[in-house]
Each structure stands twice: as C-alpha cells, then as structure tokens.
Amino acid sequence: AFVGMGKAGALPLAAERAAPELRGAVSNGGLVTMMRHRSKLNRLGRPADQRKALLRSLTTEVLRHGRIKTTKAKAKAVRKHVEHIITLAKDGSLHKRRQAMAWVYDKDLVNAVFEDAPERYAEREGGYTRIIRTMPRRGDNSEMCFIELV
C-alpha cells in the first residue's frame, strides 16, 4: 500500500501493529532488497572503466584473429559488441566507420572489416559469431569457450 510522503520505509500503522517484525526484514532473516529490473548487464567482476577496456580489447582481438579462447561469461558479453561492429561495417557510411573507430583499438583493422564484411555477411541478418564450449579451465574450473566469426 502507498504510504504517501511519510518516512522512507515506514509501514502503514495498521500493518506495523499487526506484524512489527516486517520492518526491513523478511521471515527468513534476510533483508528486503530492490528488484533487479533493467540490470541484465554482466559486470564481470570489474569496475565500469576496466570492463569497457576489457570488452574493447576482446572485440578488437575477435575481429583481428577471427577466433579467441576466453571464459563463457566474457564471450557472451563481447558477442554483442562484435556483432554491432559488423552491422556498422555492412552499412559502410562514414558515420558508421567513425562509430566503429571509437570502439575498436586498431584503426587499420576497422578499415579491413569495413572492406570485407559487406560481401562476407551480405545474406546474413545477424548471428555473425558462434560460441563453442570447451573444457573447463584448470585451476578454477571456469567454463571456457571459443568465440569465432561465422
């Protein structure tokens, strides 16, 4: 029920009398937290600036080598960016080229992708990458995989 402009987190008076233990906690002892709406981003255990640098470098290496080995979480995160760069390359305009150069570290690589991608992916409407699972990493048992260009 909406309380109005009262104290933050205050329960209605009737509910407080009926169940005083509901103030800030749930029956199993945990705290009440907010729901996870619009928080699908995998943070990869890093602050925002390090995460952006990691995704930019992984995107550059996938485009350069065509196939890299990484963890499954990183592969799923970088797939979005690789496919976006290829979609920009299929358009091929100067504005799209500058957008790609703002993300990819190697400018010569951007030029090569913009020359090659329109012919290579002309009939394909997305799905430019493939994730192939491999054996878990020795040491911490992380799920490893290859991400490659189709």
Tab-separated table of C-alpha atoms in Angstrom:
chain	number	residue	atom	x	y	z
A	1	ALA	CA	0.000	0.000	0.000
A	2	PHE	CA	1.172	3.517	-0.794
A	3	VAL	CA	2.134	5.344	2.388
A	4	GLY	CA	2.430	8.813	0.899
A	5	MET	CA	5.034	11.380	1.841
A	6	GLY	CA	5.823	9.784	5.216
A	7	LYS	CA	9.175	8.457	6.392
A	8	ALA	CA	11.063	6.321	3.889
A	9	GLY	CA	10.449	2.652	4.557
A	10	ALA	CA	7.650	3.278	7.051
A	11	LEU	CA	4.870	0.728	7.096
A	12	PRO	CA	1.232	1.748	7.401
A	13	LEU	CA	0.242	1.972	11.038
A	14	ALA	CA	-2.186	-0.977	10.875
A	15	ALA	CA	0.438	-3.227	9.261
A	16	GLU	CA	3.034	-2.193	11.826
A	17	ARG	CA	0.745	-3.146	14.709
A	18	ALA	CA	-0.203	-6.432	13.069
A	19	ALA	CA	3.353	-7.550	12.206
A	20	PRO	CA	6.129	-5.479	13.801
A	21	GLU	CA	8.766	-7.984	12.608
A	22	LEU	CA	8.173	-6.970	8.943
A	23	ARG	CA	10.055	-3.686	9.338
A	24	GLY	CA	13.083	-4.066	6.997
A	25	ALA	CA	13.422	-7.843	7.104
A	26	VAL	CA	11.749	-10.958	5.793
A	27	SER	CA	10.783	-14.036	7.781
A	28	ASN	CA	13.953	-15.990	6.905
A	29	GLY	CA	16.197	-13.291	8.390
A	30	GLY	CA	17.297	-11.696	5.092
A	31	LEU	CA	16.979	-8.030	4.290
A	32	VAL	CA	14.430	-6.631	1.863
A	33	THR	CA	16.173	-5.525	-1.316
A	34	MET	CA	15.059	-3.915	-4.521
A	35	MET	CA	14.052	-5.947	-7.555
A	36	ARG	CA	16.571	-6.384	-10.365
A	37	HIS	CA	14.678	-4.591	-13.110
A	38	ARG	CA	16.833	-3.494	-16.072
A	39	SER	CA	20.060	-4.890	-14.605
A	40	LYS	CA	20.942	-7.606	-17.123
A	41	LEU	CA	24.492	-6.342	-17.619
A	42	ASN	CA	27.144	-8.851	-16.601
A	43	ARG	CA	29.654	-6.758	-14.661
A	44	LEU	CA	32.413	-9.388	-14.996
A	45	GLY	CA	33.756	-8.541	-11.544
A	46	ARG	CA	35.246	-5.232	-12.670
A	47	PRO	CA	34.574	-1.505	-12.369
A	48	ALA	CA	32.981	0.196	-15.355
A	49	ASP	CA	36.190	1.612	-16.871
A	50	GLN	CA	38.061	-1.703	-16.657
A	51	ARG	CA	35.036	-3.576	-18.029
A	52	LYS	CA	34.807	-1.230	-21.019
A	53	ALA	CA	38.540	-1.605	-21.728
A	54	LEU	CA	38.253	-5.404	-21.499
A	55	LEU	CA	35.285	-5.541	-23.893
A	56	ARG	CA	37.006	-3.192	-26.356
A	57	SER	CA	40.169	-5.291	-26.370
A	58	LEU	CA	38.276	-8.572	-26.721
A	59	THR	CA	36.250	-7.095	-29.596
A	60	THR	CA	39.448	-5.997	-31.317
A	61	GLU	CA	41.050	-9.433	-30.909
A	62	VAL	CA	37.999	-11.338	-32.182
A	63	LEU	CA	37.929	-9.146	-35.293
A	64	ARG	CA	41.704	-9.464	-35.786
A	65	HIS	CA	42.091	-13.217	-35.273
A	66	GLY	CA	38.591	-14.478	-36.086
A	67	ARG	CA	38.632	-16.811	-33.080
A	68	ILE	CA	39.751	-16.414	-29.466
A	69	LYS	CA	39.538	-18.548	-26.336
A	70	THR	CA	38.006	-16.897	-23.280
A	71	THR	CA	35.550	-17.568	-20.469
A	72	LYS	CA	31.916	-18.182	-21.294
A	73	ALA	CA	30.754	-15.027	-19.459
A	74	LYS	CA	33.229	-12.810	-21.330
A	75	ALA	CA	32.321	-14.415	-24.660
A	76	LYS	CA	28.624	-13.759	-24.094
A	77	ALA	CA	29.378	-10.155	-23.129
A	78	VAL	CA	31.660	-9.432	-26.102
A	79	ARG	CA	29.361	-11.079	-28.668
A	80	LYS	CA	27.032	-8.057	-28.585
A	81	HIS	CA	29.857	-5.652	-29.430
A	82	VAL	CA	31.390	-7.779	-32.208
A	83	GLU	CA	28.043	-8.158	-33.927
A	84	HIS	CA	27.397	-4.424	-33.625
A	85	ILE	CA	30.728	-3.588	-35.303
A	86	ILE	CA	29.943	-5.981	-38.175
A	87	THR	CA	26.488	-4.432	-38.545
A	88	LEU	CA	28.119	-0.998	-38.754
A	89	ALA	CA	30.531	-2.340	-41.380
A	90	LYS	CA	27.672	-3.664	-43.526
A	91	ASP	CA	26.264	-0.124	-43.742
A	92	GLY	CA	29.683	1.299	-44.604
A	93	SER	CA	28.947	5.030	-44.290
A	94	LEU	CA	31.482	7.483	-42.913
A	95	HIS	CA	29.444	7.998	-39.752
A	96	LYS	CA	29.292	4.229	-39.093
A	97	ARG	CA	33.041	3.942	-39.739
A	98	ARG	CA	33.738	6.650	-37.160
A	99	GLN	CA	31.462	4.931	-34.646
A	100	ALA	CA	33.419	1.693	-35.140
A	101	MET	CA	36.743	3.509	-34.799
A	102	ALA	CA	35.578	4.931	-31.479
A	103	TRP	CA	35.237	1.380	-30.092
A	104	VAL	CA	37.896	-0.758	-31.806
A	105	TYR	CA	41.504	-0.082	-30.822
A	106	ASP	CA	43.121	-0.799	-34.221
A	107	LYS	CA	42.117	1.678	-36.952
A	108	ASP	CA	43.627	-0.407	-39.780
A	109	LEU	CA	41.558	-3.342	-38.575
A	110	VAL	CA	38.391	-1.209	-38.817
A	111	ASN	CA	39.235	-0.400	-42.436
A	112	ALA	CA	39.804	-4.095	-43.184
A	113	VAL	CA	36.492	-5.091	-41.561
A	114	PHE	CA	34.624	-2.387	-43.499
A	115	GLU	CA	36.103	-3.712	-46.772
A	116	ASP	CA	35.454	-7.396	-46.046
A	117	ALA	CA	32.180	-7.534	-44.070
A	118	PRO	CA	29.649	-6.320	-46.709
A	119	GLU	CA	30.496	-9.186	-49.087
A	120	ARG	CA	31.082	-11.802	-46.408
A	121	TYR	CA	27.848	-11.165	-44.475
A	122	ALA	CA	25.594	-9.820	-47.248
A	123	GLU	CA	22.968	-12.578	-46.939
A	124	ARG	CA	23.159	-12.845	-43.140
A	125	GLU	CA	20.905	-10.718	-40.912
A	126	GLY	CA	22.759	-11.044	-37.616
A	127	GLY	CA	24.314	-14.032	-35.893
A	128	TYR	CA	27.840	-13.251	-37.053
A	129	THR	CA	29.512	-15.021	-34.119
A	130	ARG	CA	29.486	-18.549	-32.739
A	131	ILE	CA	30.318	-19.635	-29.182
A	132	ILE	CA	31.777	-23.149	-28.849
A	133	ARG	CA	32.174	-24.512	-25.322
A	134	THR	CA	35.397	-26.310	-24.406
A	135	MET	CA	36.851	-27.953	-21.317
A	136	PRO	CA	36.778	-26.054	-18.008
A	137	ARG	CA	39.912	-24.098	-17.110
A	138	ARG	CA	42.380	-25.902	-14.922
A	139	GLY	CA	42.849	-24.158	-11.616
A	140	ASP	CA	39.475	-22.528	-11.036
A	141	ASN	CA	37.186	-24.729	-13.184
A	142	SER	CA	35.775	-21.722	-15.099
A	143	GLU	CA	33.689	-22.533	-18.142
A	144	MET	CA	35.863	-21.819	-21.182
A	145	CYS	CA	34.841	-21.422	-24.798
A	146	PHE	CA	35.890	-20.192	-28.204
A	147	ILE	CA	34.125	-17.231	-29.760
A	148	GLU	CA	34.570	-17.089	-33.505
A	149	LEU	CA	33.275	-15.264	-36.537
A	150	VAL	CA	30.932	-17.340	-38.698
